Short mmCIF file of C-alpha atoms in Angstrom, two decimals:
data_model
loop_
_atom_site.label_atom_id
_atom_site.label_comp_id
_atom_site.label_asym_id
_atom_site.label_seq_id
_atom_site.Cartn_x
_atom_site.Cartn_y
_atom_site.Cartn_z
CA LEU Y 519 0.39 0.18 -0.32
CA SER Y 520 1.99 3.28 -1.06
CA LEU Y 521 1.20 6.38 1.12
CA HIS Y 522 -0.92 8.19 -1.45
CA ASP Y 523 -3.27 5.20 -0.91
CA ALA Y 524 -2.91 5.14 2.55
CA LEU Y 525 -4.87 8.35 3.11
CA PRO Y 526 -8.60 7.06 1.77
CA ILE Y 527 -8.29 4.45 4.34
CA LEU Y 528 -7.16 6.38 7.18
CA ARG Y 529 -10.05 8.76 5.70
CA MET Y 530 -12.80 5.93 5.95
CA GLY Y 531 -11.74 4.87 9.36
CA ARG Y 532 -12.37 8.70 10.38
CA MET Y 533 -15.55 8.18 8.62
CA HIS Y 534 -17.25 4.73 10.47
CA PRO Y 535 -20.68 4.94 10.93
CA ASP Y 536 -20.72 3.96 14.57
CA GLY Y 537 -18.12 7.15 15.20
CA PRO Y 538 -14.91 7.45 13.79
CA LYS Y 539 -12.15 4.66 14.82
CA ARG Y 540 -8.65 5.13 15.71
CA VAL Y 541 -6.61 3.59 12.53
CA LYS Y 542 -2.54 2.40 13.11
CA ILE Y 543 -0.14 1.30 11.16
CA VAL Y 544 1.20 -1.81 12.11
CA LEU Y 545 5.10 -3.38 12.28
CA GLY Y 546 5.57 -6.59 12.15
CA GLY Y 547 3.26 -9.61 12.12
CA TRP Y 548 3.59 -12.68 14.22
CA SER Y 549 7.77 -13.83 14.60
CA ASP Y 550 7.65 -12.54 10.68
CA TYR Y 551 9.26 -9.72 11.82
CA ALA Y 552 11.53 -9.37 14.74
CA ARG Y 553 15.10 -8.73 13.96
CA ILE Y 554 15.47 -5.05 14.41
CA GLY Y 555 19.44 -6.26 15.76
CA SER Y 556 20.83 -3.24 16.79
CA VAL Y 557 20.25 0.30 18.88
CA ALA Y 558 21.74 2.07 15.44
CA ASN Y 559 18.46 0.46 13.57
CA GLY Y 560 16.17 0.75 15.90
CA GLU Y 561 16.30 5.02 16.08
CA LYS Y 562 16.65 4.62 12.25
CA LEU Y 563 13.76 2.76 11.65
CA ALA Y 564 11.75 5.09 14.05
CA LYS Y 565 12.44 8.13 11.87
CA ILE Y 566 10.59 5.92 8.71
CA MET Y 567 7.92 5.05 10.70
CA GLY Y 568 7.49 8.88 11.77
CA LYS Y 569 7.71 9.40 8.32
CA PHE Y 570 4.92 7.31 7.70
CA VAL Y 571 2.59 8.27 10.25
CA ALA Y 572 3.43 12.02 9.32
CA HIS Y 573 2.41 11.63 5.63
CA THR Y 574 -1.01 9.00 6.50
CA PHE Y 575 -2.19 10.80 9.21
CA ALA Y 576 -2.60 7.41 11.43
CA ASP Y 577 -3.18 7.39 15.05
CA GLY Y 578 0.23 5.77 15.99
CA VAL Y 579 1.83 2.44 15.66
CA ASP Y 580 1.40 -0.92 16.73
CA LEU Y 581 4.57 -3.49 17.04
CA ASP Y 582 3.85 -6.77 17.01
CA LEU Y 583 7.16 -7.89 16.86
CA GLU Y 584 7.43 -11.70 19.08
CA HIS Y 585 9.42 -13.92 19.58
CA LEU Y 586 12.10 -11.72 20.38
CA THR Y 587 14.59 -14.42 22.34
CA PRO Y 588 15.01 -16.50 19.20
CA TYR Y 589 16.28 -13.78 17.07
CA GLN Y 590 18.59 -12.42 20.26
CA ARG Y 591 21.30 -14.99 19.22
CA ALA Y 592 21.81 -13.40 16.08
CA GLY Y 593 21.14 -9.87 17.12
CA ASP Y 594 20.54 -6.92 19.88
CA GLU Y 595 16.93 -7.68 19.33
CA PHE Y 596 15.78 -6.39 23.16
CA ASN Y 597 17.96 -3.19 23.01
CA GLY Y 598 17.15 -3.13 19.53
CA LEU Y 599 13.33 -2.67 19.91
CA ALA Y 600 13.53 -0.89 23.44
CA ALA Y 601 15.58 2.39 21.47
CA PHE Y 602 13.03 1.99 18.68
CA ILE Y 603 9.96 2.51 20.34
CA ASN Y 604 11.62 5.18 22.52
CA ALA Y 605 12.92 7.09 19.45
CA MET Y 606 9.66 6.71 17.87
CA ARG Y 607 7.84 8.15 21.22
CA SER Y 608 10.35 11.65 20.36
CA GLU Y 609 9.19 11.14 16.55
CA LEU Y 610 5.32 11.26 17.23
CA ASP Y 611 5.55 14.11 19.57
CA ASP Y 612 6.68 15.90 16.56
CA VAL Y 613 4.62 14.84 14.17
CA ALA Y 614 1.76 15.90 16.73
CA ALA Y 615 3.82 19.34 16.91
CA ASN Y 616 3.39 19.71 12.73
CA TRP Y 617 0.02 18.11 12.44
CA ALA Y 618 -1.33 20.87 10.90
CA SER Y 619 1.20 22.46 8.86
CA ASN Y 620 1.71 18.81 7.29
CA ALA Y 621 -1.83 18.27 6.14
CA ALA Y 622 -1.95 22.04 4.55
CA ALA Y 623 1.59 20.79 2.77
CA LYS Y 624 -0.17 17.60 1.96
CA LYS Y 625 -2.86 19.08 0.26
CA ALA Y 626 -0.79 21.73 -1.54
CA ALA Y 627 0.80 18.81 -3.09
CA MET Y 628 -2.23 17.01 -4.09
CA GLN Y 629 -3.83 20.27 -5.60
CA LYS Y 630 -0.26 20.62 -7.40
CA GLU Y 631 -0.72 16.76 -8.84
CA TYR Y 632 -4.29 17.46 -9.47
CA ASP Y 633 -4.08 21.12 -11.32
CA GLY Y 634 -1.03 19.55 -13.70
CA LEU Y 635 -3.78 16.70 -14.87
CA GLU Y 636 -5.57 16.78 -18.30
CA ASP Y 637 -8.95 18.36 -18.35
CA TRP Y 638 -10.41 15.04 -19.39
CA LYS Y 639 -8.38 12.89 -16.47
CA LYS Y 640 -9.30 15.85 -14.13
CA GLN Y 641 -13.22 14.70 -14.57
CA ASN Y 642 -12.32 10.90 -14.23
CA VAL Y 643 -10.51 11.93 -10.35
CA LYS Y 644 -12.58 14.69 -9.57
CA ASN Y 645 -14.62 13.13 -6.68
CA TYR Y 646 -11.09 11.67 -5.36
CA TYR Y 647 -9.27 14.74 -5.11
CA GLU Y 648 -12.27 17.41 -3.76
CA THR Y 649 -13.16 14.24 -1.21
CA ASN Y 650 -9.77 14.25 -0.21
CA PHE Y 651 -8.93 18.10 -0.18
CA ASN Y 652 -12.07 18.09 2.57
CA TYR Y 653 -10.80 15.91 4.29
CA LEU Y 654 -7.21 17.16 4.67
CA ASP Y 655 -8.92 20.38 6.00
CA GLU Y 656 -10.70 18.69 8.82
CA VAL Y 657 -7.58 17.16 9.54
CA ALA Y 658 -5.72 20.28 9.92
CA ALA Y 659 -8.95 22.07 11.96
CA ASN Y 660 -9.46 19.28 14.09
CA GLU Y 661 -7.84 18.31 17.32
CA VAL Y 662 -4.63 16.60 17.35
CA PRO Y 663 -4.97 12.54 18.06
CA HIS Y 664 -2.98 11.41 20.51
CA LEU Y 665 -0.22 9.27 18.58
CA GLU Y 666 -0.24 5.76 20.37
CA ILE Y 667 2.78 3.11 20.16
CA SER Y 668 1.10 -0.23 21.26
CA TRP Y 669 2.76 -3.43 21.84
CA THR Y 670 1.75 -6.78 20.66
CA THR Y 671 3.18 -9.78 22.78
CA ARG Y 672 1.80 -13.11 24.13
CA PHE Y 673 -0.04 -14.46 26.95
CA ASN Y 674 3.23 -15.34 28.61
CA ALA Y 675 5.31 -11.84 28.57
CA PHE Y 676 5.57 -11.95 32.26
CA VAL Y 677 5.30 -14.66 34.59
CA PRO Y 678 6.40 -15.76 37.76
CA GLU Y 679 9.73 -17.70 37.58
CA ASP Y 680 8.67 -20.60 39.98
CA ASN Y 681 5.12 -21.20 38.06
CA VAL Y 682 5.56 -20.57 34.48
CA TRP Y 683 2.03 -22.20 33.84
CA ASN Y 684 -0.09 -20.15 35.99
CA TYR Y 685 -2.24 -18.87 33.74
CA LEU Y 686 -3.78 -22.62 32.53
CA VAL Y 687 -6.49 -23.82 33.69
CA ASP Y 688 -6.62 -25.72 37.08
CA GLY Y 689 -6.23 -29.29 36.02
CA SER Y 690 -4.91 -28.92 32.63
CA THR Y 691 -1.62 -30.51 31.50
CA PRO Y 692 1.24 -27.98 30.71
CA PRO Y 693 3.31 -29.05 28.23
CA GLU Y 694 7.06 -30.90 28.87
CA GLN Y 695 8.93 -27.89 28.03
CA ASN Y 696 7.84 -23.82 28.72
CA TYR Y 697 8.01 -21.47 25.93
CA GLU Y 698 11.70 -19.94 25.35
CA THR Y 699 10.00 -16.46 25.42
CA ASP Y 700 8.69 -16.58 28.39
CA ASN Y 701 8.67 -13.18 30.41
CA GLU Y 702 10.59 -11.29 27.63
CA GLY Y 703 8.04 -8.78 29.01
CA LYS Y 704 10.38 -8.37 31.96
CA ILE Y 705 13.13 -7.41 29.91
CA LEU Y 706 11.62 -4.94 27.70
CA TRP Y 707 9.40 -3.43 29.71
CA PRO Y 708 11.94 -1.81 32.10
CA LEU Y 709 13.65 -0.32 28.96
CA ALA Y 710 10.76 1.18 27.06
CA GLY Y 711 7.49 0.61 29.10
CA ALA Y 712 6.73 4.16 29.68
CA ALA Y 713 6.86 5.09 25.92
CA ILE Y 714 4.29 2.50 25.37
CA ASP Y 715 0.64 3.30 25.30
CA THR Y 716 -1.56 0.10 25.05
CA ILE Y 717 -0.22 -3.39 25.06
CA ASN Y 718 -2.47 -6.06 22.68
CA VAL Y 719 -1.97 -9.42 24.70
CA MET Y 720 -2.64 -12.36 22.21
CA ALA Y 721 -4.20 -14.81 24.59
CA TYR Y 722 -4.55 -17.87 21.76
CA ASP Y 723 -2.65 -19.58 18.70
CA ALA Y 724 -1.26 -22.55 21.23
CA GLY Y 725 -1.95 -25.64 20.83
CA GLY Y 726 -3.80 -27.51 23.77
CA LEU Y 727 -3.67 -25.02 26.33
CA GLU Y 728 -6.24 -24.01 28.18
CA PHE Y 729 -6.13 -20.07 29.52
CA ASN Y 730 -7.11 -18.50 32.68
CA PHE Y 731 -7.67 -15.06 31.10
CA SER Y 732 -8.04 -13.22 34.27
CA THR Y 733 -4.57 -14.44 35.24
CA ILE Y 734 -2.88 -13.63 32.43
CA LEU Y 735 -4.03 -10.14 32.69
CA ASN Y 736 -2.81 -10.14 36.71
CA ASN Y 737 0.97 -11.47 35.30
CA PHE Y 738 1.25 -8.01 33.58
CA VAL Y 739 0.60 -5.87 36.62
CA ALA Y 740 1.92 -8.41 39.30
CA TYR Y 741 5.71 -9.58 37.55
CA SER Y 742 6.24 -6.32 35.75
CA GLY Y 743 6.74 -4.19 39.35
CA ASP Y 744 4.72 -1.60 37.30
CA PRO Y 745 0.69 -0.79 38.62
CA SER Y 746 0.33 1.56 35.99
CA ILE Y 747 0.16 -1.09 32.89
CA ALA Y 748 -3.35 -2.22 34.24
CA ALA Y 749 -4.77 0.63 32.42
CA LYS Y 750 -2.83 -0.17 29.50
CA LEU Y 751 -4.04 -3.41 28.74
CA ASN Y 752 -6.11 -5.20 26.09
CA ILE Y 753 -6.49 -8.85 25.78
CA GLY Y 754 -7.75 -10.98 22.31
CA PHE Y 755 -9.00 -14.37 22.68
CA GLU Y 756 -10.30 -16.69 19.91
CA PRO Y 757 -13.94 -17.60 20.53
CA GLY Y 758 -15.34 -20.95 19.34
CA GLU Y 759 -12.66 -22.64 16.57
CA GLN Y 760 -9.58 -22.50 17.82
CA ALA Y 761 -6.39 -22.21 15.18
CA ALA Y 762 -3.15 -24.03 16.12
CA GLY Y 763 -4.78 -26.48 17.79
CA GLY Y 764 -5.96 -24.82 20.54
CA VAL Y 765 -8.69 -25.39 23.51
CA TRP Y 766 -11.75 -23.30 23.42
CA GLU Y 767 -12.45 -22.42 27.36
CA GLY Y 768 -15.99 -22.55 26.21
CA MET Y 769 -18.69 -19.56 25.83
CA ASP Y 770 -19.59 -19.38 29.57
CA VAL Y 771 -15.86 -18.48 29.90
CA ASP Y 772 -15.61 -16.36 26.77
CA LYS Y 773 -18.57 -13.78 27.97
CA ALA Y 774 -16.72 -13.86 32.09
CA ALA Y 775 -13.58 -12.80 29.95
CA ALA Y 776 -14.92 -9.84 28.37
CA GLN Y 777 -16.45 -8.65 31.23
CA ILE Y 778 -13.10 -8.43 32.86
CA GLY Y 779 -12.48 -4.82 34.46
CA ARG Y 780 -9.23 -2.70 34.56
CA ALA Y 781 -9.74 -2.76 38.09
CA SER Y 782 -9.95 -6.30 38.87
CA CYS Y 783 -6.10 -6.49 37.15
CA ARG Y 784 -4.36 -6.40 41.17
#
């Protein structure tokens, strides 16, 4: 997706029939991208992502960089990601400070592009350009949204050292070996937690496991050493049929999990 084409995607998010929706740019995707490798690379990457947000007027970035531990053997993944997150916070603050001027510059560039078209082509694309001009005027006039950094991680980012399977349903049998990625959050959070606005916890895609969702959330609070983390937590789980051989906990459990409030994470 080009930056030019991203404008209408973001505009659609803000024009949702049920009210505007936050739309963020995602970096990563499961374990397929978890190779920043160094502090220097993290800082360079933040500058690139800052430009993406500035040109698309996205509401921030989501970092789906899971499974850092296996790649730590090939590079400095934890410090690289932390450097990226901290630098990204500075980049987003700069984008917010220049929000209206960026919108005006984007409109001027599109106007110049439109003015250079032949008359017959102008007629074909008139609605596209005019609606984007109106949208950019609104972007410049409206209050700047908080540009968010969200971190997507897995259910085992924080677990007690002496009971790494404490988040399983009582009576279920844990695998013979624990996950290599256990407690990745304990490494990352002290390095970059202050710059992270939201944590998206993946409580699914784990063959044969039955989760206690409230324990997963409580683990983030209890073992991060940061009580404020409770207000940053979202949890995702699969109702019904499960991917990767997962075991459905049942409709009653899902309904109860959906009612877990942030105040209960303590």
